[in-house]
Short mmCIF file of C-alpha atoms in Angstrom, two decimals:
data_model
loop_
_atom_site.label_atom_id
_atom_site.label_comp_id
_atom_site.label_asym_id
_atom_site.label_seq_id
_atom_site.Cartn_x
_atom_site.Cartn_y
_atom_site.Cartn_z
CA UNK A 1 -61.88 51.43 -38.45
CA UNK A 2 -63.36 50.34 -41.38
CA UNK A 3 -66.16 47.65 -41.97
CA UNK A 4 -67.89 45.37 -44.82
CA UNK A 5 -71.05 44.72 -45.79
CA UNK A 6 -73.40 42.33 -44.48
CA UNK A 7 -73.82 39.91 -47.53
CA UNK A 8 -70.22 39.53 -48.37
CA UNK A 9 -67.51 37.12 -47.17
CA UNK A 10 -65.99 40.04 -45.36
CA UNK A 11 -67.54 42.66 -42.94
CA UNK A 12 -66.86 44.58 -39.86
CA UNK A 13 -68.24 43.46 -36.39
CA UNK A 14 -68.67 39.49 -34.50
CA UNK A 15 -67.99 36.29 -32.07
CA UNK A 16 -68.31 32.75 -29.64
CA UNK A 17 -67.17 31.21 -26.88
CA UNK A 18 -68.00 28.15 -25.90
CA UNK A 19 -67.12 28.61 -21.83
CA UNK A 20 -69.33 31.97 -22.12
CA UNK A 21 -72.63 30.54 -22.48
CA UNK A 22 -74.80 31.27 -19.32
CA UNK A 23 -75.74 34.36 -18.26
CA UNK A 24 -75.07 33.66 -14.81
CA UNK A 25 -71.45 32.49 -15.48
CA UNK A 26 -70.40 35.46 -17.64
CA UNK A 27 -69.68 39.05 -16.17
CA UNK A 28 -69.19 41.84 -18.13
CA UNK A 29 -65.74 43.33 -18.80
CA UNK A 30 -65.68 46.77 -16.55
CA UNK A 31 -66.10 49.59 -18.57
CA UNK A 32 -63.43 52.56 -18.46
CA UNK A 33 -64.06 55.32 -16.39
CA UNK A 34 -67.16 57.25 -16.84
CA UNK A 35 -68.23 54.59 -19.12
CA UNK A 36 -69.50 51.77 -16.18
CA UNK A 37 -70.15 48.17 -17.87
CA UNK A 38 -74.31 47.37 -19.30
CA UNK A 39 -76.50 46.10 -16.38
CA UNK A 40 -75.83 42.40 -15.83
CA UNK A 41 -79.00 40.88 -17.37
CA UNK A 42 -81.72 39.15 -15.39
CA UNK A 43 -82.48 35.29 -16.11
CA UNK A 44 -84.52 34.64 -19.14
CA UNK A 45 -87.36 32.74 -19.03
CA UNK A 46 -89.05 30.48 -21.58
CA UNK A 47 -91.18 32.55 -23.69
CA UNK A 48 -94.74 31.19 -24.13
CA UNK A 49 -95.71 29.55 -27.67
CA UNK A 50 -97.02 30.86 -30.40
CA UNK A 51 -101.07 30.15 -30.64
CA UNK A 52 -102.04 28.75 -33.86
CA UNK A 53 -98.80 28.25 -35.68
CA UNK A 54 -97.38 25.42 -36.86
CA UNK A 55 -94.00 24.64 -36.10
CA UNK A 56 -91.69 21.83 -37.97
CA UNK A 57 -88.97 20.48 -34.79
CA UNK A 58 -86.47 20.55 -37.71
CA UNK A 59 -86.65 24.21 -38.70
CA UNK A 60 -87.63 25.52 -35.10
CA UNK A 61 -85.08 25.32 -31.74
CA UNK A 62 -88.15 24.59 -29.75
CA UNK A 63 -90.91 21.91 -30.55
CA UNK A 64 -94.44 23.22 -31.13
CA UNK A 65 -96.15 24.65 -28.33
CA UNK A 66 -99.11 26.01 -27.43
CA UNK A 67 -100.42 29.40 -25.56
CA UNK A 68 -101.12 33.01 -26.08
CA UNK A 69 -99.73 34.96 -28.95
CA UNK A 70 -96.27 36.31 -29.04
CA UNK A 71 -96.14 39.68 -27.05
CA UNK A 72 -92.99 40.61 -29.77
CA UNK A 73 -92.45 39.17 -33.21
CA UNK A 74 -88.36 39.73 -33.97
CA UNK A 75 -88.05 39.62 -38.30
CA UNK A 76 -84.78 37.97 -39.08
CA UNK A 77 -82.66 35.35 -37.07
CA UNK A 78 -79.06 36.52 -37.98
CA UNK A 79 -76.94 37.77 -35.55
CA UNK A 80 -78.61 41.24 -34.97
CA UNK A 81 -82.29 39.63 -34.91
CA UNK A 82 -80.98 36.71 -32.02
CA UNK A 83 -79.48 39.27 -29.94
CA UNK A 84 -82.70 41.42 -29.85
CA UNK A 85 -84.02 38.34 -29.28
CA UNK A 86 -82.44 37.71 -26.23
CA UNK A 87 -82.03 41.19 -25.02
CA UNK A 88 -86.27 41.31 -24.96
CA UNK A 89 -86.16 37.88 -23.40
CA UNK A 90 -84.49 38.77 -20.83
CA UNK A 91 -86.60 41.22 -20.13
CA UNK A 92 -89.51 38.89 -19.51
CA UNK A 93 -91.24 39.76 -22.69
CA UNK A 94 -92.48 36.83 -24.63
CA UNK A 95 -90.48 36.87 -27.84
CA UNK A 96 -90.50 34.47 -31.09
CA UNK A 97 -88.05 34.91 -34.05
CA UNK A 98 -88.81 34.47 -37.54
CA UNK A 99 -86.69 33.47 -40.52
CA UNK A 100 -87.18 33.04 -44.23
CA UNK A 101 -84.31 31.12 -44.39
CA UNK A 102 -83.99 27.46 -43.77
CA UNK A 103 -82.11 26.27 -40.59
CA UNK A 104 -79.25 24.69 -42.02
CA UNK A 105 -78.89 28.13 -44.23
CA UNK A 106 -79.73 30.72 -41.06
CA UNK A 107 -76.28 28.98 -39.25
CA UNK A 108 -74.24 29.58 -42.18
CA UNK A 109 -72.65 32.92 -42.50
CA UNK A 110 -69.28 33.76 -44.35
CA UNK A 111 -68.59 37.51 -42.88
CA UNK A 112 -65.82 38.41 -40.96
CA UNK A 113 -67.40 41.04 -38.76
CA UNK A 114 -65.30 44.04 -37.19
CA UNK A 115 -66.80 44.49 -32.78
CA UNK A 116 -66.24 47.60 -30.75
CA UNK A 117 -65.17 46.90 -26.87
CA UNK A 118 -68.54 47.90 -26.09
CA UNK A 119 -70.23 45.23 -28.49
CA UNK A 120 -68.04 42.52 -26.63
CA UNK A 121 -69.29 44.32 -23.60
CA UNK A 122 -72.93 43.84 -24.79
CA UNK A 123 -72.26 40.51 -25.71
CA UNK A 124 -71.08 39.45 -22.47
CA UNK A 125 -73.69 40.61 -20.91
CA UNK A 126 -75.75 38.30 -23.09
CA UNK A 127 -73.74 35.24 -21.95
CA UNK A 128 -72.96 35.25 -26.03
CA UNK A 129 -69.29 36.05 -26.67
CA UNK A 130 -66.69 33.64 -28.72
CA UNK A 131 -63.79 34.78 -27.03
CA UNK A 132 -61.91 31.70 -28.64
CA UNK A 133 -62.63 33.24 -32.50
CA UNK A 134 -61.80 36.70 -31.79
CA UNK A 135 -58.82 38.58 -33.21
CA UNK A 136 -57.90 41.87 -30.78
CA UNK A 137 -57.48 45.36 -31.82
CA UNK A 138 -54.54 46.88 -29.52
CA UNK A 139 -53.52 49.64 -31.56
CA UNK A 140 -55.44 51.65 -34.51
CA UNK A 141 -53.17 54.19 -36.78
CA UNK A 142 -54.61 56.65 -38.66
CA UNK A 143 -52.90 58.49 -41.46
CA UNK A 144 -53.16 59.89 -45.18
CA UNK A 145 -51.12 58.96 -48.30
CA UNK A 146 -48.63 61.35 -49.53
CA UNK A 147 -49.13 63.85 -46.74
CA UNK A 148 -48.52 64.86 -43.48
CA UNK A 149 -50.81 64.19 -40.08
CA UNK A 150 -50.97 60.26 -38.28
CA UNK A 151 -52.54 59.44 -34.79
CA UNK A 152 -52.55 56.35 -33.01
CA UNK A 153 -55.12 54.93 -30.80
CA UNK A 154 -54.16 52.50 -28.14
CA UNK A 155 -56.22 50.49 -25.61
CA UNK A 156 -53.29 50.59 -22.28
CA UNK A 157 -54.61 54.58 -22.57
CA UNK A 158 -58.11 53.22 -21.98
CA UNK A 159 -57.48 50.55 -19.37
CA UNK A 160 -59.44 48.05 -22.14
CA UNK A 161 -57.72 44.89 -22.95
CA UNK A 162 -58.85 46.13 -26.56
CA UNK A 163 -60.16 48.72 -28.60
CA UNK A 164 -62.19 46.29 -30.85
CA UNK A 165 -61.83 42.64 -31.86
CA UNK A 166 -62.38 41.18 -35.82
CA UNK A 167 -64.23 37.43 -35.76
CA UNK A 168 -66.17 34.85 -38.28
CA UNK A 169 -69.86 36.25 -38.15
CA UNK A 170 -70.41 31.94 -38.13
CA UNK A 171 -69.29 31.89 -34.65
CA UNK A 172 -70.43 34.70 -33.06
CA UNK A 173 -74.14 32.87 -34.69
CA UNK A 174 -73.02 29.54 -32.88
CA UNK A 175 -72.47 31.56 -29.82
CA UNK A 176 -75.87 32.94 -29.88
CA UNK A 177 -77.66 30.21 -31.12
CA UNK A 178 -76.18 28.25 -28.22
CA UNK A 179 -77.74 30.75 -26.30
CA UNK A 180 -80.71 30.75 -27.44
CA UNK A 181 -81.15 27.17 -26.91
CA UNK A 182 -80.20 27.24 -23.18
CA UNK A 183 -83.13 30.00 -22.37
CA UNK A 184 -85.24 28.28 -24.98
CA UNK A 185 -86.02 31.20 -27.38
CA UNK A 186 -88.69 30.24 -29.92
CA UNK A 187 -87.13 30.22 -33.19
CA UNK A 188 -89.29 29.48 -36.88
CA UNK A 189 -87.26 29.32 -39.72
CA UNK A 190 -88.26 28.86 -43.68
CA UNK A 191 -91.32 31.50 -42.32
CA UNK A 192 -90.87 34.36 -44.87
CA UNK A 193 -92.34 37.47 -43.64
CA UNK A 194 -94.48 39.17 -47.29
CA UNK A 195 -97.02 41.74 -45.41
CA UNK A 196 -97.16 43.36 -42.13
CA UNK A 197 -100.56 45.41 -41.45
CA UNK A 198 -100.99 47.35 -37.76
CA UNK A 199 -104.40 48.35 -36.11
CA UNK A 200 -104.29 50.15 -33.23
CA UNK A 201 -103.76 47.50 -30.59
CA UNK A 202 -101.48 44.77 -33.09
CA UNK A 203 -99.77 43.81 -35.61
CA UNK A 204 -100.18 40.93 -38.29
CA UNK A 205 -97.57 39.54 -40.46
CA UNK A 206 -98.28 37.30 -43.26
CA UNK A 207 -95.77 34.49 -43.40
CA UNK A 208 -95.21 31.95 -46.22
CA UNK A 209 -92.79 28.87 -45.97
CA UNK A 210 -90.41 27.47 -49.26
CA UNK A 211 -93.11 25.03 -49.79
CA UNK A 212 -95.67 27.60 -50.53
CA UNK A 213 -97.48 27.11 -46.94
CA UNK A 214 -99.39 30.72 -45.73
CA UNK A 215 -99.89 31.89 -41.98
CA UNK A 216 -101.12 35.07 -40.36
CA UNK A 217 -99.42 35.88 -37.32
CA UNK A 218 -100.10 38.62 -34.31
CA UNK A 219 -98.30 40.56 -31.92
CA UNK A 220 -98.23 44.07 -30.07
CA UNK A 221 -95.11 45.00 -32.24
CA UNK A 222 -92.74 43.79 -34.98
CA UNK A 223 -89.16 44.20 -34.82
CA UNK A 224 -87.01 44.25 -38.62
CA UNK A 225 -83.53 43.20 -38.20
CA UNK A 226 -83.34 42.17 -41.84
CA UNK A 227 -82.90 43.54 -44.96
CA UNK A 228 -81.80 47.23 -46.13
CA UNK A 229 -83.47 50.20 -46.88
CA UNK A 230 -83.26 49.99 -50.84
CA UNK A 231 -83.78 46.77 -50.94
CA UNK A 232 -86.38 45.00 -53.26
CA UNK A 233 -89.46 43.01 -52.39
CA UNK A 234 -88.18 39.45 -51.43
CA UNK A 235 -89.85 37.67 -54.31
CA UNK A 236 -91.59 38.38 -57.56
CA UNK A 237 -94.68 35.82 -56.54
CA UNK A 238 -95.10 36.60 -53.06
CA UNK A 239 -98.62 36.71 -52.06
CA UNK A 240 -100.00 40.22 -51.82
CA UNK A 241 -100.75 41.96 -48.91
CA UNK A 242 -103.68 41.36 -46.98
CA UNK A 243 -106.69 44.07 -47.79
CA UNK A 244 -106.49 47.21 -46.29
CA UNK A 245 -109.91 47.21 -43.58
CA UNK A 246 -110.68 50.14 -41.66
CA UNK A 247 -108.80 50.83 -38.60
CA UNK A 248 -105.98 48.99 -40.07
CA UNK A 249 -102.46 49.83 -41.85
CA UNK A 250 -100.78 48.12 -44.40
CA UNK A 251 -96.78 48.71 -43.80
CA UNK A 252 -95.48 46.23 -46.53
CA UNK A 253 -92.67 43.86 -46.57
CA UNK A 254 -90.05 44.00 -43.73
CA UNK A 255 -87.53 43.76 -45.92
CA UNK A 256 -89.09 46.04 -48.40
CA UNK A 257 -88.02 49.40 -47.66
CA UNK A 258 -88.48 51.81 -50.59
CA UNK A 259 -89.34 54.26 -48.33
CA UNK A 260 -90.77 57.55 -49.73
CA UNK A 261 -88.20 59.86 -50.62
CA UNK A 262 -89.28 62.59 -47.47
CA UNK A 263 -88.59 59.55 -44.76
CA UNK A 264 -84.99 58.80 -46.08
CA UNK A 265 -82.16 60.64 -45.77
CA UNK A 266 -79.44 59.06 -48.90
CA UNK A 267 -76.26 59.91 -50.19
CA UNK A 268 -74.44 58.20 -52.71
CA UNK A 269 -70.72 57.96 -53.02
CA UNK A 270 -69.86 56.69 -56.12
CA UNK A 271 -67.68 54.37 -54.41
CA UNK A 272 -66.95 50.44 -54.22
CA UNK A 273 -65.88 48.49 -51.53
CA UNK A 274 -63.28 45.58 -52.11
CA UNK A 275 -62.64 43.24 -49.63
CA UNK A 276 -59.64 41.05 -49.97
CA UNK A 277 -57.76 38.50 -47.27
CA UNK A 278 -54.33 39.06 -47.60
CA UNK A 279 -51.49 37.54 -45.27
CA UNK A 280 -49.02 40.51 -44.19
CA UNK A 281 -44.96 39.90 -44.64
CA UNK A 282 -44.33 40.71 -41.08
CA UNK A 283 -46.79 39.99 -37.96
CA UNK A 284 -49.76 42.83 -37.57
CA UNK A 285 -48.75 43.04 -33.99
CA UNK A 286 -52.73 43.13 -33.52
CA UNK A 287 -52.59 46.88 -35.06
CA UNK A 288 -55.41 48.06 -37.38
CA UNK A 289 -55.04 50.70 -40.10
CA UNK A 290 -57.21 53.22 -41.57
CA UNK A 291 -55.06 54.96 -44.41
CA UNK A 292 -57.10 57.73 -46.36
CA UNK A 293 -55.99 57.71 -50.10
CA UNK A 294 -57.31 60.26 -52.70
CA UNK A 295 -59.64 57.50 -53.93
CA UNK A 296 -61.20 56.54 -50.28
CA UNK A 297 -59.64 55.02 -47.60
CA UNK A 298 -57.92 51.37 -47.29
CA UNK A 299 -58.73 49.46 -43.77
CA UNK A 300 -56.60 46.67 -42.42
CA UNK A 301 -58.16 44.17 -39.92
CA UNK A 302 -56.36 41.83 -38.27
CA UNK A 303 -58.09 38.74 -38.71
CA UNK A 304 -55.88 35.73 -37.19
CA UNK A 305 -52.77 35.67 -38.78
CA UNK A 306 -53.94 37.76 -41.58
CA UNK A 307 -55.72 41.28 -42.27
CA UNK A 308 -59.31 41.77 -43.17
CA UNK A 309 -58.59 44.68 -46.05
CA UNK A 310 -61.37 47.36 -46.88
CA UNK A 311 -60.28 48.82 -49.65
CA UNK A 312 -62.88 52.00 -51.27
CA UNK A 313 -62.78 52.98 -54.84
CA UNK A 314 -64.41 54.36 -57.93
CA UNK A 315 -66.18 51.88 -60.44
CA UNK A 316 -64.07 52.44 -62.61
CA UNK A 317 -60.83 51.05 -60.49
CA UNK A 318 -62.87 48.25 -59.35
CA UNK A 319 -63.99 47.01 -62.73
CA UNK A 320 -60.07 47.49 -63.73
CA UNK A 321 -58.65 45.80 -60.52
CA UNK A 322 -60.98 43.12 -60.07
CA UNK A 323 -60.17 41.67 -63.53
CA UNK A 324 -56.40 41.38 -62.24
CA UNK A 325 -54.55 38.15 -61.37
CA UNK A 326 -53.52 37.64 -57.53
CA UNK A 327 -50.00 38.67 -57.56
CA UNK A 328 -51.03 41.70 -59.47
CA UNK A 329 -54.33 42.88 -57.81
CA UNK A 330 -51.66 42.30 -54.26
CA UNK A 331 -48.45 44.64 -56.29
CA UNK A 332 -51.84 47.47 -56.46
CA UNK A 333 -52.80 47.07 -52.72
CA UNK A 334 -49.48 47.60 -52.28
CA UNK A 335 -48.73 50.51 -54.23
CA UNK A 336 -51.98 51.99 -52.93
CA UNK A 337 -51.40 51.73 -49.18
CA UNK A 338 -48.05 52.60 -49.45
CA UNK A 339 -45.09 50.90 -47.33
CA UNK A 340 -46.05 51.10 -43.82
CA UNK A 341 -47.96 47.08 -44.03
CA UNK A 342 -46.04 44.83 -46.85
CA UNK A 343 -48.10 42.16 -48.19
CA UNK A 344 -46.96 38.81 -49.17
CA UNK A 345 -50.14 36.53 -50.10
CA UNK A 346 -53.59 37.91 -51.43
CA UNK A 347 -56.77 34.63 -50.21
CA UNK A 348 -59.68 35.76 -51.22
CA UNK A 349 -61.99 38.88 -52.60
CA UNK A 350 -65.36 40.50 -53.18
CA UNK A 351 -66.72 43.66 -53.79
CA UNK A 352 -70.47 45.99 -52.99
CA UNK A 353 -71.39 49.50 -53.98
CA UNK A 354 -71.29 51.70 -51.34
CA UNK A 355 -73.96 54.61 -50.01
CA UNK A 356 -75.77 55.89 -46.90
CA UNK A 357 -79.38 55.43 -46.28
CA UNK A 358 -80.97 56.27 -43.11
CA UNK A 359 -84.31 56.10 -42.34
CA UNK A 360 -85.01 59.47 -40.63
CA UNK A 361 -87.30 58.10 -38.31
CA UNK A 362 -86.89 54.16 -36.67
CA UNK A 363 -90.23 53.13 -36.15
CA UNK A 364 -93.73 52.96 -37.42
CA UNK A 365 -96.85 52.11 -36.57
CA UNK A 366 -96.11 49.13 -33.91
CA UNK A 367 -93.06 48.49 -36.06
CA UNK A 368 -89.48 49.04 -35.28
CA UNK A 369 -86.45 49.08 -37.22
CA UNK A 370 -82.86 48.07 -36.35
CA UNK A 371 -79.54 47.42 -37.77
CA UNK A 372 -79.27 47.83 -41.33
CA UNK A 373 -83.16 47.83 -41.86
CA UNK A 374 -82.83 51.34 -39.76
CA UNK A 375 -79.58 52.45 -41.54
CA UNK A 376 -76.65 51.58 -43.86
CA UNK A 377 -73.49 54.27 -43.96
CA UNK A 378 -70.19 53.68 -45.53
CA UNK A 379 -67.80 51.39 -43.58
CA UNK A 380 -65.42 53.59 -42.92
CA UNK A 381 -65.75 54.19 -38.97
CA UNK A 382 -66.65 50.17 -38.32
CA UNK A 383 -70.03 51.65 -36.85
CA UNK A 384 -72.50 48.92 -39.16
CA UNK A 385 -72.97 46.61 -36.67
CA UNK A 386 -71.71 48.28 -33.74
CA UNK A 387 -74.65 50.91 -33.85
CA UNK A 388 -77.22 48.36 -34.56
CA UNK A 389 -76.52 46.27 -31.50
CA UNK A 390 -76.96 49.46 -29.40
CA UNK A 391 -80.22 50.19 -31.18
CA UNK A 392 -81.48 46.68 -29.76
CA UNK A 393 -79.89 47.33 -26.77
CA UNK A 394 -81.88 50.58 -26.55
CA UNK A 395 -85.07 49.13 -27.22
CA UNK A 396 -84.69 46.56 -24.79
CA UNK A 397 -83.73 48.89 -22.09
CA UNK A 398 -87.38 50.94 -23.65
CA UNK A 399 -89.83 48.18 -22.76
CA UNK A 400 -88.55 47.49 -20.24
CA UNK A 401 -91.61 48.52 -17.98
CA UNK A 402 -93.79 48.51 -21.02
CA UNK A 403 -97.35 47.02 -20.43
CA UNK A 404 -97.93 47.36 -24.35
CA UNK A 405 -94.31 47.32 -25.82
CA UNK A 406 -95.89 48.73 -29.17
CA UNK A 407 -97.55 51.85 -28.00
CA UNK A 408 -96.89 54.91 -29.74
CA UNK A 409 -95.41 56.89 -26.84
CA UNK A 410 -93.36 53.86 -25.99
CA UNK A 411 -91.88 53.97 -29.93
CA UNK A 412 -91.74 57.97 -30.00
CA UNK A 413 -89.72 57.79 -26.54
CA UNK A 414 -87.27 55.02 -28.21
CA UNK A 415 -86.98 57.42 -31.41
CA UNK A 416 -85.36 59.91 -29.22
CA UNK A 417 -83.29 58.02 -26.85
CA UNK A 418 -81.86 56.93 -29.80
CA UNK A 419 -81.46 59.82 -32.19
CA UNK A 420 -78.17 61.21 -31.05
CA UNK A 421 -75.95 57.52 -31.70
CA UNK A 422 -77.64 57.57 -34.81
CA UNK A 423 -77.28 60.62 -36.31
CA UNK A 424 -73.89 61.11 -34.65
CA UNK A 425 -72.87 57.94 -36.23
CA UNK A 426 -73.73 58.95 -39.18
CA UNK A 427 -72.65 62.55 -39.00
CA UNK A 428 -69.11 61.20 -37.95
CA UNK A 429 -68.85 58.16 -41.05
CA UNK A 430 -69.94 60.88 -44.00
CA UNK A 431 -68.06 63.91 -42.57
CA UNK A 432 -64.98 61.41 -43.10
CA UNK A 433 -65.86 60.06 -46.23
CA UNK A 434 -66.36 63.60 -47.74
CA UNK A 435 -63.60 64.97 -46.00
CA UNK A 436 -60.78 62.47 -46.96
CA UNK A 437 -61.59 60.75 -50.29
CA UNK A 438 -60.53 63.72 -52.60
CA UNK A 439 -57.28 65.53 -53.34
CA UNK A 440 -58.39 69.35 -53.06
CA UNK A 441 -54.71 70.28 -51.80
CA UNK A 442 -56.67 72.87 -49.34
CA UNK A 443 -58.61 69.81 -47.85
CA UNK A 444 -55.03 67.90 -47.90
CA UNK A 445 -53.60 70.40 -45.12
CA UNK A 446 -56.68 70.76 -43.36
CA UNK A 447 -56.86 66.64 -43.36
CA UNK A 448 -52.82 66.73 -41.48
CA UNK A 449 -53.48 69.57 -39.25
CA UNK A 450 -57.01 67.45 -37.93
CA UNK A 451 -54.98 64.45 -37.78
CA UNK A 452 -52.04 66.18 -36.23
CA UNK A 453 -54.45 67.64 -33.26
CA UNK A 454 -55.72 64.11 -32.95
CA UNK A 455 -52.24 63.29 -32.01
CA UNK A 456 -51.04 66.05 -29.73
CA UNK A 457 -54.33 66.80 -27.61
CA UNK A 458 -55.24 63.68 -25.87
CA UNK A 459 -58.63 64.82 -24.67
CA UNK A 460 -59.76 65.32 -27.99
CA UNK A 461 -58.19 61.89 -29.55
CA UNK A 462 -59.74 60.04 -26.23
CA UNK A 463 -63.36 61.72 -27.17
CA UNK A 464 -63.32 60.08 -31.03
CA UNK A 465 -62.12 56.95 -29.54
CA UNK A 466 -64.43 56.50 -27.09
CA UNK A 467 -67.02 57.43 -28.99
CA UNK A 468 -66.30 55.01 -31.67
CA UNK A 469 -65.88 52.45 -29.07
CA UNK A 470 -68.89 53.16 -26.63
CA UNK A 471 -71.29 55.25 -29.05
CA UNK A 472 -73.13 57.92 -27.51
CA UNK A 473 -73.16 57.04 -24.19
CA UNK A 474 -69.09 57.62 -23.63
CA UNK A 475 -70.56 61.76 -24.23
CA UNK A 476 -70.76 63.78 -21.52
#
């Protein structure tokens, strides 16, 4: 499956349900066999406040309280920061999540977001998932344009009631947020994070509000779950970082990641995404498609009544397609895809550059990154989102037992636990990028004859699959 990026109106992963909201009345939907359902998760208590900071009842889910510092700060209250949030919480670590944004902007998010069966696992487990919202993935078919070699993928042969599941990213946030309100986890919004600095037994992050208001913050580790690798510093006038004084590091911005070049891996594909929301002639049946074209593949989502399309492309084509009218940017899509899907109404679009950029090495000195501040790959396996709830999941799971959750051995042993999902991920999203968006006729036959083993050898379809679906832990 395909996915979208995380600041567009269409992405790959989400969900909320408003009958799903405690813990204890959720359960987690079985896993199949050899891959048993995530560990119900223990109550969550209240988390201690915050000593010393200031918090405004309208940009906070909790009034102001009072107490020891936070044991773990979490950077970024989207979807990915609140369930890492909650994860850590439930662990009985005391956890407060920071936002730059305001409150009433945090709870508004326009992606559609494209969820594994093991996310909605995950989420269940979290007492967080918007069953109500969610569009299910039966069926996934796999083929190239012009040539030879299709597969199908289809949940009966996994005893799942779906592979995946395509939902608003705004209600899988009301979901959560819910959540977070019934186990009271401290939330500060309009609290931009500029500087983080580490010493050997904390971490400080300078914060500064919209109004211009400063504060200095501690805890025994910092998690990112904002921002991207490449992306610039937050602000042109944001204060500078606090003075480097011995025994202490200055790491930067959270969401400031110009990492040097040595502690990135990047590849860039000269390719565009564009998303569009078209409404199909005939129902989608609940069947996703992943057609590879010369030019990069073209993803259909169902989404409702409609499909979620992905559609990858030079600059070039973009700059020529998006200057078309509806009915003839849809006649394109149409001609591109082929005649499997017909289309019969084009909603909406947008459109992002596309890359990989993966930082070879998740953590820092007390500092961990997740999601998108970890790594970004191209959306053509779905895995965005996907991989960086497992990397919270991970963590969680890490610190479990940990009397000082930022401890370098603690951070080196969550590396590792986590480097085979996330090079594998990525391994498995570039070798098909590279593989399938050209038209070297050798590559063409070699393309049909992979797809065409997909199709015949179960064993070997069933391993992608599940490892799409489940991530590293569905290998042997």
């Amino acid at each position: 499956m395909a996915e979208a990026r995380t600041n567009t109106p269409l992405s790959r992963e989400t969900g909320e349900g408003p009958g799903e909201r405690a813990a204890s009345q959720t359960r987690p939907s079985p896993g199949p066999a050899g891959h048993p359902a995530p560990r119900p998760t223990a109550g969550i208590a209240l988390p201690a406040g915050c000593a010393g900071v200031e918090q405004s009842s309208t940009n906070s889910l909790l009034a102001p309280q009072t107490g020891e510092g936070k044991n773990i700060i979490v950077v970024g209250a989207g979807p990915l920061g609140l369930c890492a949030g909650l994860r850590l919480a439930a662990q009985g670590h005391s956890v407060q999540l920071l936002d730059a944004r305001r409150a009433d902007q945090a709870h508004e998010d326009r992606r559609v977001l494209a969820l594994s069966h093991g996310s909605r696992q995950l989420l269940e487990t979290l007492g967080a998932w918007p069953a109500q919202t969610a569009t299910p993935i039966t069926t996934i078919h796999v083929s190239q344009r012009g040539a030879l070699g299709r597969t199908e993928m289809r949940h009966a042969d996994y005893g799942l009631p779906a592979l995946g599941y395509v939902l608003p990213a705004s209600a899988l946030m009301q979901a959560l947020l819910a959540r977070a309100r019934d186990v009271g986890l401290d939330i500060r919004y309009d609290a931009r994070v500029e500087a983080l600095s580490a010493s050997a037994t904390q971490v400080s992050l300078n914060t500064r509000s919209e109004a211009g208001a400063g504060d200095v913050l501690h805890a025994t580790l910092a998690v990112c779950c904002e921002g991207r690798i490449d992306e610039p510093p937050a602000r042109q006038n944001s204060v500078a970082p606090p003075p480097k004084r011995a025994g202490r590091k200055v790491l930067g911005r959270p969401g400031d990641f110009s990492a040097a070049s040595s502690d990135v891996h990047a590849r860039d594909y000269d390719q565009h995404a564009l998303l569009l929301r078209v409404t199909p002639a005939q129902p989608h049946a609940n069947t996703a498609w992943e057609r590879f074209t010369p030019d990069g593949p073209i993803a259909l989502l169902p989404q409702g009544g409609d499909f979620g399309v992905v559609w990858t492309m030079s600059p070039e084509r973009l700059a020529t397609l998006k200057a078309l009218p509806d009915d003839a940017l849809l006649a394109e899509l149409q001609r591109a895809f082929g005649l499997r899907v017909h289309f019969s109404k084009l909603h909406s679009r947008a459109s992002y550059p596309l890359g990989m950029k993966m930082r070879k090495s998740p953590v820092g000195d007390r500092t961990v990154w997740l999601g998108n501040a970890a790594q970004t790959l191209h959306p053509v396996a779905g895995q965005g989102f996907n991989l960086g709830l497992r990397d919270a999941w991970e963590l969680a799971d890490t610190l479990r037992a940990a009397t000082d959750p930022g401890a370098a051995d603690v951070l080196a042993r969550y590396a590792r636990q986590r480097r085979a999902d996330r090079q594998g991920a990525a391994g498995f999203t570039d070798s098909l990028v590279r593989l399938f968006s050209n038209n070297n006729p050798l590559l063409t036959h070699a393309r049909g004859a992979g797809l065409l083993a997909l199709d015949i050898c179960p064993p070997l379809r069933h391993f992608v699959t599940k490892r799409m679906i489940f991530g590293a832990r569905a290998w042997p």
